[in-house]
Amino acid sequence: MTPNLSALFYLISGILFILALRGLSSPETSRQGNYFGIAGMAIAIIVTFLSVGNYGMGLVYVLVFLIIGGSIGAFIAFRIPMTAMPELVAGFHSLVGLAAVFVAISAFLKPEAFNLGTIGNIKLASLIEMSLGAAIGAITFSGSIIAFLKLRGIMSGSPITFKGQHLINLLLGIAIFFLIYYLCISQSSNIFWSIVLISFFVGVLLIIPIGGADMPVVISMLNSYSGWAAAGIGFTLENTALIITGALVGSSGAILSYIMCKGMNRSFFNVILGGWGATDQGSSSQSKEQKPVKSGNADDAAFLMKNASSVIIVPGYGMAVAQAQHALREMVDSLKKNGVKVSYAIHPVAGRMPGHMNVLLAEANVPYDEVFELEEINNDFANCDVAYVIGANDVTNPVAKSDPQSPIYGMPVLDVEKSKSVLFVKRSLSPGYAGIDNDLFYRDNTLMLFADAKKMTEEIVKSL
Amino acid sequence: MEIDPFIFRLSIFILSIFVGYYVVWSVTPSLHTPLMSVTNAISSVIIVGAIIAALAGSSTEIFEISNIFGFFAIILAAINIFGGFLVTQRMLQMYKKKKK
């Protein structure tokens, strides 16, 4: 296949990828969009085979490796529980990052295969592109591994900070740019390896100071990085499909990070610099014991909701941890039989990744037109009889609206306290990730249900 | 003076960032998780580079170090392609409308 013809085909697969993302504008068109994506990928792979034109034993090996990887991927995709989506996505990001590093390494070792010149005499632009691709890929890889370990609970979710952390990151960042400069002058392979090594290190350092609740931002950010790494390699290989995809993924991740930061009313840099959520809890824990709290049991909750005319459910990360989404849907079903109008309210940063709650509810067969975003539903709390908060905490805290001293002041929150009564399912009065007390616990219209989210919901179903 | 092909690629890149910007803003928030898994799958089109790397040179060269890196990259990208698209498909299948 001539290079011109294959370039045109790569353009087609790039366009199919754009259509794949376009499909996600509504759930109806999304499945079709996914097929566009698959078609784009198939075209890119087939065209590459045809244009390489090396049909010896190598091709057999490539197919074998493709099938090995594909089977592993398919196995994971079918087995993974929906609650584990955040760590799955983090894990997948790390693979893209590492693949980018590997491709860059092999382009550096055998530049003639990619038309980049010869060893020791690689084109200047290609050197810059491949070292950038390798550096971003390496950061994506090690950063995603840390994110994965934190989300999986293998590593503690609390931020790891030490003195001079930001200075070290800054110096290492500058070092990478200097090394790229020297690489261009000397073409030395030692410098290339140093760039890759330092970048792995930077990835780890970048993610360890970021706390568990900020994971939605981290995952989106790493998503964006994996895109920029792909684009860097795309420039090296002069491949349009890779350049288009890299740009799409890069901007997609950046937009998601922005949306997540806005959902927490924090600047991107504030999140990245990390250390949040490690605030001392000593001062706040003293005063909170004295305040009276009303607590109830499943029967009280069932009685309240059965006699309500409208109920809004506010799910959060705790629902995912307790795997309570199926029990929750059963509860809603019996409420609906009693003629109660039920809807769901989702905060942008509920869960550990963008859209996490929506997927879990969809898994439990909740129709997506009963699920609403913050802006769509926030005014409805004033007219609703019962708000059922399950596994959410900071995103319902009215302090964000009233107390300028609070670390979450200004964060958009769900106006749960405006409903006639609030049922708050929680295991204890402990503060949420932000490390601050929730004012909602002590309100007159709040009834605390101290239990595991799933158990409590199941008990309510029984007494309905 | 002739225009460097790099400039054309840069133009494609920058225009694609704009396309991405507008397309992603139109994605409904309830599909943000599938958006992440599908972007993850499509960024594995890096497999194109991996295949070129693995097949570089004559067939006696396929066990050279640079080719081996290519083969490893093929496995990694393939996990992502199949895993990414399939898990996206699995998720999207679950989104249902209210039965009337």
PDB file of C-alpha atoms in Angstrom, chain A residues 10 17-18 21-22 24-27 30-31 34-35 37-38 41 44-45 48-49 52 54 58-59 61-62 65-66 69-70 72-74 77-80 82 85 88 92-93 95-96 98-100 102-103 105-106 109-110 113-114 129 219-220 223 228 230-231 233 235 237-240 242-245 247-249 251-252 255-256 258-259 353-356 358-359 362-363 365 367-370 373, chain B residues 4-6 8-59 61-100:
ATOM      1  CA  TYR A  10      -5.518   6.684   8.827  1.00  0.00           C
ATOM      2  CA  PHE A  17     -12.785   8.044  16.477  1.00  0.00           C
ATOM      3  CA  ILE A  18     -14.290  11.533  16.493  1.00  0.00           C
ATOM      4  CA  LEU A  21     -16.899  10.357  21.033  1.00  0.00           C
ATOM      5  CA  ARG A  22     -19.713  12.245  19.336  1.00  0.00           C
ATOM      6  CA  LEU A  24     -21.627   9.667  23.668  1.00  0.00           C
ATOM      7  CA  SER A  25     -23.736  12.824  23.599  1.00  0.00           C
ATOM      8  CA  SER A  26     -26.729  10.642  24.413  1.00  0.00           C
ATOM      9  CA  PRO A  27     -27.165   7.063  25.621  1.00  0.00           C
ATOM     10  CA  SER A  30     -23.609   5.799  22.308  1.00  0.00           C
ATOM     11  CA  ARG A  31     -23.627   2.129  21.318  1.00  0.00           C
ATOM     12  CA  ASN A  34     -18.637   2.543  20.133  1.00  0.00           C
ATOM     13  CA  TYR A  35     -18.935   0.544  16.885  1.00  0.00           C
ATOM     14  CA  GLY A  37     -14.533   3.401  17.374  1.00  0.00           C
ATOM     15  CA  ILE A  38     -14.033  -0.322  16.831  1.00  0.00           C
ATOM     16  CA  MET A  41      -9.294   0.735  15.185  1.00  0.00           C
ATOM     17  CA  ALA A  44      -5.835   1.411  11.452  1.00  0.00           C
ATOM     18  CA  ILE A  45      -4.495  -2.050  12.295  1.00  0.00           C
ATOM     19  CA  THR A  48      -0.592  -0.897   9.103  1.00  0.00           C
ATOM     20  CA  PHE A  49      -0.228  -4.570   8.216  1.00  0.00           C
ATOM     21  CA  VAL A  52       4.519  -2.687   6.404  1.00  0.00           C
ATOM     22  CA  ASN A  54       6.645  -7.792   5.720  1.00  0.00           C
ATOM     23  CA  GLY A  58       7.063 -11.798  11.994  1.00  0.00           C
ATOM     24  CA  LEU A  59       3.448 -11.424  10.973  1.00  0.00           C
ATOM     25  CA  TYR A  61       4.216 -13.512  15.867  1.00  0.00           C
ATOM     26  CA  VAL A  62       2.394 -10.185  15.706  1.00  0.00           C
ATOM     27  CA  PHE A  65       0.806 -11.385  20.513  1.00  0.00           C
ATOM     28  CA  LEU A  66      -2.275  -9.491  19.396  1.00  0.00           C
ATOM     29  CA  GLY A  69      -3.230  -9.273  24.591  1.00  0.00           C
ATOM     30  CA  GLY A  70      -6.748  -9.261  23.197  1.00  0.00           C
ATOM     31  CA  ILE A  72      -6.393 -10.814  28.416  1.00  0.00           C
ATOM     32  CA  GLY A  73      -8.251  -7.577  27.684  1.00  0.00           C
ATOM     33  CA  ALA A  74     -11.520  -9.342  26.861  1.00  0.00           C
ATOM     34  CA  ALA A  77     -13.583  -6.527  30.440  1.00  0.00           C
ATOM     35  CA  PHE A  78     -16.116  -9.280  31.101  1.00  0.00           C
ATOM     36  CA  ARG A  79     -15.045 -10.080  34.636  1.00  0.00           C
ATOM     37  CA  ILE A  80     -14.537  -6.636  36.135  1.00  0.00           C
ATOM     38  CA  MET A  82     -18.697  -2.080  37.806  1.00  0.00           C
ATOM     39  CA  MET A  85     -14.218   0.822  37.066  1.00  0.00           C
ATOM     40  CA  LEU A  88      -9.624  -0.498  35.793  1.00  0.00           C
ATOM     41  CA  PHE A  92      -5.580   0.830  31.357  1.00  0.00           C
ATOM     42  CA  HIS A  93      -4.001   4.292  31.330  1.00  0.00           C
ATOM     43  CA  LEU A  95      -0.710   0.366  29.739  1.00  0.00           C
ATOM     44  CA  VAL A  96      -1.111   3.127  27.139  1.00  0.00           C
ATOM     45  CA  LEU A  98       4.020   2.039  28.864  1.00  0.00           C
ATOM     46  CA  ALA A  99       3.187   1.164  25.246  1.00  0.00           C
ATOM     47  CA  ALA A 100       4.128   4.726  24.269  1.00  0.00           C
ATOM     48  CA  PHE A 102       8.165   1.044  24.366  1.00  0.00           C
ATOM     49  CA  VAL A 103       7.373   2.403  20.910  1.00  0.00           C
ATOM     50  CA  ILE A 105      12.414   3.183  22.734  1.00  0.00           C
ATOM     51  CA  SER A 106      12.214   1.017  19.681  1.00  0.00           C
ATOM     52  CA  LEU A 109      16.997   1.992  18.756  1.00  0.00           C
ATOM     53  CA  LYS A 110      15.998   1.399  15.145  1.00  0.00           C
ATOM     54  CA  ALA A 113      12.437   1.372  10.378  1.00  0.00           C
ATOM     55  CA  PHE A 114      10.396   4.519  11.001  1.00  0.00           C
ATOM     56  CA  GLU A 129       8.937  14.264  19.559  1.00  0.00           C
ATOM     57  CA  ILE A 219      -7.804   9.836  36.670  1.00  0.00           C
ATOM     58  CA  SER A 220      -8.983  12.537  34.269  1.00  0.00           C
ATOM     59  CA  ASN A 223      -6.368  10.247  30.785  1.00  0.00           C
ATOM     60  CA  TRP A 228      -0.560  13.730  24.799  1.00  0.00           C
ATOM     61  CA  ALA A 230       0.043   9.168  22.004  1.00  0.00           C
ATOM     62  CA  ALA A 231       0.151  12.451  20.088  1.00  0.00           C
ATOM     63  CA  ILE A 233       4.426   9.270  19.246  1.00  0.00           C
ATOM     64  CA  PHE A 235       4.279  13.051  15.412  1.00  0.00           C
ATOM     65  CA  LEU A 237       5.635   8.148  13.340  1.00  0.00           C
ATOM     66  CA  GLU A 238       4.032  10.834  11.145  1.00  0.00           C
ATOM     67  CA  ASN A 239       0.742   9.040  11.651  1.00  0.00           C
ATOM     68  CA  THR A 240      -2.479  11.055  11.326  1.00  0.00           C
ATOM     69  CA  LEU A 242      -2.422   8.756  16.201  1.00  0.00           C
ATOM     70  CA  ILE A 243      -2.156  12.551  16.097  1.00  0.00           C
ATOM     71  CA  ILE A 244      -5.937  13.014  15.865  1.00  0.00           C
ATOM     72  CA  THR A 245      -6.589  10.479  18.618  1.00  0.00           C
ATOM     73  CA  ALA A 247      -5.461  15.406  20.524  1.00  0.00           C
ATOM     74  CA  LEU A 248      -8.987  14.081  21.169  1.00  0.00           C
ATOM     75  CA  VAL A 249      -8.006  12.089  24.236  1.00  0.00           C
ATOM     76  CA  SER A 251      -8.508  17.464  25.364  1.00  0.00           C
ATOM     77  CA  SER A 252     -11.136  15.050  26.677  1.00  0.00           C
ATOM     78  CA  ILE A 255     -12.067  18.919  30.086  1.00  0.00           C
ATOM     79  CA  LEU A 256     -12.985  16.188  32.556  1.00  0.00           C
ATOM     80  CA  TYR A 258     -11.735  20.903  34.665  1.00  0.00           C
ATOM     81  CA  ILE A 259     -15.285  19.687  35.344  1.00  0.00           C
ATOM     82  CA  MET A 353     -14.218   8.929  38.740  1.00  0.00           C
ATOM     83  CA  PRO A 354     -16.417  11.086  36.502  1.00  0.00           C
ATOM     84  CA  GLY A 355     -19.827   9.461  35.977  1.00  0.00           C
ATOM     85  CA  HIS A 356     -19.071   6.623  38.406  1.00  0.00           C
ATOM     86  CA  ASN A 358     -24.378   6.804  36.809  1.00  0.00           C
ATOM     87  CA  VAL A 359     -22.745   3.567  35.713  1.00  0.00           C
ATOM     88  CA  ALA A 362     -27.404   1.810  35.251  1.00  0.00           C
ATOM     89  CA  GLU A 363     -25.974  -1.544  36.317  1.00  0.00           C
ATOM     90  CA  ASN A 365     -31.285  -1.225  36.018  1.00  0.00           C
ATOM     91  CA  PRO A 367     -33.477   4.052  33.929  1.00  0.00           C
ATOM     92  CA  TYR A 368     -31.156   6.927  33.034  1.00  0.00           C
ATOM     93  CA  ASP A 369     -34.030   9.391  32.716  1.00  0.00           C
ATOM     94  CA  GLU A 370     -34.638   9.153  36.476  1.00  0.00           C
ATOM     95  CA  GLU A 373     -27.224  16.154  37.557  1.00  0.00           C
TER      96      GLU A 373
ATOM     97  CA  ASP B   4       7.571  21.502   6.045  1.00  0.00           C
ATOM     98  CA  PRO B   5       5.177  18.511   6.389  1.00  0.00           C
ATOM     99  CA  PHE B   6       5.533  18.948  10.135  1.00  0.00           C
ATOM    100  CA  PHE B   8       0.635  20.118   8.233  1.00  0.00           C
ATOM    101  CA  ARG B   9       0.711  17.589  11.038  1.00  0.00           C
ATOM    102  CA  LEU B  10       0.764  20.363  13.585  1.00  0.00           C
ATOM    103  CA  SER B  11      -2.320  21.874  11.885  1.00  0.00           C
ATOM    104  CA  ILE B  12      -4.135  18.545  12.080  1.00  0.00           C
ATOM    105  CA  PHE B  13      -3.154  18.267  15.732  1.00  0.00           C
ATOM    106  CA  ILE B  14      -4.384  21.711  16.686  1.00  0.00           C
ATOM    107  CA  LEU B  15      -7.617  21.399  14.716  1.00  0.00           C
ATOM    108  CA  SER B  16      -8.223  18.027  16.393  1.00  0.00           C
ATOM    109  CA  ILE B  17      -7.813  19.615  19.818  1.00  0.00           C
ATOM    110  CA  PHE B  18     -10.586  22.033  18.887  1.00  0.00           C
ATOM    111  CA  VAL B  19     -12.774  19.230  17.534  1.00  0.00           C
ATOM    112  CA  GLY B  20     -12.122  17.274  20.744  1.00  0.00           C
ATOM    113  CA  TYR B  21     -12.973  20.287  22.863  1.00  0.00           C
ATOM    114  CA  TYR B  22     -16.401  20.778  21.306  1.00  0.00           C
ATOM    115  CA  VAL B  23     -17.232  17.092  20.981  1.00  0.00           C
ATOM    116  CA  VAL B  24     -16.343  16.312  24.589  1.00  0.00           C
ATOM    117  CA  TRP B  25     -18.344  19.230  25.973  1.00  0.00           C
ATOM    118  CA  SER B  26     -21.386  17.775  24.257  1.00  0.00           C
ATOM    119  CA  VAL B  27     -20.948  14.434  26.018  1.00  0.00           C
ATOM    120  CA  THR B  28     -23.663  13.977  28.612  1.00  0.00           C
ATOM    121  CA  PRO B  29     -22.237  13.821  32.181  1.00  0.00           C
ATOM    122  CA  SER B  30     -23.929  10.492  32.850  1.00  0.00           C
ATOM    123  CA  LEU B  31     -21.675   8.947  30.195  1.00  0.00           C
ATOM    124  CA  HIS B  32     -18.391  10.315  31.530  1.00  0.00           C
ATOM    125  CA  THR B  33     -17.187   6.909  32.688  1.00  0.00           C
ATOM    126  CA  PRO B  34     -17.764   5.283  29.255  1.00  0.00           C
ATOM    127  CA  LEU B  35     -16.080   8.380  27.761  1.00  0.00           C
ATOM    128  CA  MET B  36     -12.950   7.624  29.764  1.00  0.00           C
ATOM    129  CA  SER B  37     -12.913   3.954  28.854  1.00  0.00           C
ATOM    130  CA  VAL B  38     -13.486   4.640  25.160  1.00  0.00           C
ATOM    131  CA  THR B  39     -10.825   7.361  24.962  1.00  0.00           C
ATOM    132  CA  ASN B  40      -8.562   4.866  26.613  1.00  0.00           C
ATOM    133  CA  ALA B  41      -9.367   2.288  23.960  1.00  0.00           C
ATOM    134  CA  ILE B  42      -8.843   4.643  21.031  1.00  0.00           C
ATOM    135  CA  SER B  43      -5.559   6.001  22.385  1.00  0.00           C
ATOM    136  CA  SER B  44      -4.294   2.439  22.019  1.00  0.00           C
ATOM    137  CA  VAL B  45      -4.149   3.097  18.284  1.00  0.00           C
ATOM    138  CA  ILE B  46      -0.515   3.470  19.312  1.00  0.00           C
ATOM    139  CA  ILE B  47      -0.488  -0.221  18.388  1.00  0.00           C
ATOM    140  CA  VAL B  48       0.218   1.053  14.867  1.00  0.00           C
ATOM    141  CA  GLY B  49       3.669   2.118  16.049  1.00  0.00           C
ATOM    142  CA  ALA B  50       4.083  -1.123  17.952  1.00  0.00           C
ATOM    143  CA  ILE B  51       3.395  -3.217  14.831  1.00  0.00           C
ATOM    144  CA  ILE B  52       5.863  -1.193  12.763  1.00  0.00           C
ATOM    145  CA  ALA B  53       8.471  -1.611  15.494  1.00  0.00           C
ATOM    146  CA  ALA B  54       7.875  -5.345  15.799  1.00  0.00           C
ATOM    147  CA  LEU B  55       8.122  -5.976  12.066  1.00  0.00           C
ATOM    148  CA  ALA B  56      11.071  -3.664  11.413  1.00  0.00           C
ATOM    149  CA  GLY B  57      13.864  -5.065   9.281  1.00  0.00           C
ATOM    150  CA  SER B  58      14.123  -8.501   7.707  1.00  0.00           C
ATOM    151  CA  SER B  59      12.498 -11.536   9.294  1.00  0.00           C
ATOM    152  CA  GLU B  61      15.749  -9.423  12.966  1.00  0.00           C
ATOM    153  CA  ILE B  62      12.530  -9.976  14.843  1.00  0.00           C
ATOM    154  CA  PHE B  63      14.295 -10.998  18.023  1.00  0.00           C
ATOM    155  CA  GLU B  64      16.408  -7.876  18.168  1.00  0.00           C
ATOM    156  CA  ILE B  65      15.870  -5.747  21.224  1.00  0.00           C
ATOM    157  CA  SER B  66      13.973  -2.977  19.424  1.00  0.00           C
ATOM    158  CA  ASN B  67      11.577  -5.494  17.858  1.00  0.00           C
ATOM    159  CA  ILE B  68      10.990  -7.152  21.202  1.00  0.00           C
ATOM    160  CA  PHE B  69       9.968  -3.801  22.661  1.00  0.00           C
ATOM    161  CA  GLY B  70       7.525  -3.608  19.760  1.00  0.00           C
ATOM    162  CA  PHE B  71       6.043  -6.989  20.599  1.00  0.00           C
ATOM    163  CA  PHE B  72       5.585  -6.028  24.243  1.00  0.00           C
ATOM    164  CA  ALA B  73       3.901  -2.825  23.159  1.00  0.00           C
ATOM    165  CA  ILE B  74       1.564  -4.885  20.964  1.00  0.00           C
ATOM    166  CA  ILE B  75       0.447  -6.939  23.966  1.00  0.00           C
ATOM    167  CA  LEU B  76      -0.112  -3.852  26.117  1.00  0.00           C
ATOM    168  CA  ALA B  77      -2.028  -2.014  23.408  1.00  0.00           C
ATOM    169  CA  ALA B  78      -4.078  -5.098  22.530  1.00  0.00           C
ATOM    170  CA  ILE B  79      -5.154  -5.540  26.175  1.00  0.00           C
ATOM    171  CA  ASN B  80      -6.305  -1.955  26.086  1.00  0.00           C
ATOM    172  CA  ILE B  81      -8.075  -2.112  22.743  1.00  0.00           C
ATOM    173  CA  PHE B  82     -10.100  -5.228  23.505  1.00  0.00           C
ATOM    174  CA  GLY B  83     -10.546  -4.441  27.192  1.00  0.00           C
ATOM    175  CA  GLY B  84     -11.443  -0.806  26.535  1.00  0.00           C
ATOM    176  CA  PHE B  85     -13.997  -1.311  23.771  1.00  0.00           C
ATOM    177  CA  LEU B  86     -15.605  -4.351  25.404  1.00  0.00           C
ATOM    178  CA  VAL B  87     -15.981  -2.802  28.821  1.00  0.00           C
ATOM    179  CA  THR B  88     -17.414   0.335  27.194  1.00  0.00           C
ATOM    180  CA  GLN B  89     -19.878  -1.819  25.300  1.00  0.00           C
ATOM    181  CA  ARG B  90     -20.806  -3.620  28.514  1.00  0.00           C
ATOM    182  CA  MET B  91     -21.460  -0.330  30.267  1.00  0.00           C
ATOM    183  CA  LEU B  92     -23.427   1.236  27.436  1.00  0.00           C
ATOM    184  CA  GLN B  93     -25.660  -1.821  27.237  1.00  0.00           C
ATOM    185  CA  MET B  94     -26.793  -1.107  30.789  1.00  0.00           C
ATOM    186  CA  TYR B  95     -28.111   2.377  30.092  1.00  0.00           C
ATOM    187  CA  LYS B  96     -31.829   1.921  29.601  1.00  0.00           C
ATOM    188  CA  LYS B  97     -34.766   4.253  29.336  1.00  0.00           C
ATOM    189  CA  LYS B  98     -37.823   4.033  31.555  1.00  0.00           C
ATOM    190  CA  LYS B  99     -40.251   1.376  30.352  1.00  0.00           C
ATOM    191  CA  LYS B 100     -43.514   3.028  29.493  1.00  0.00           C
TER     192      LYS B 100
END
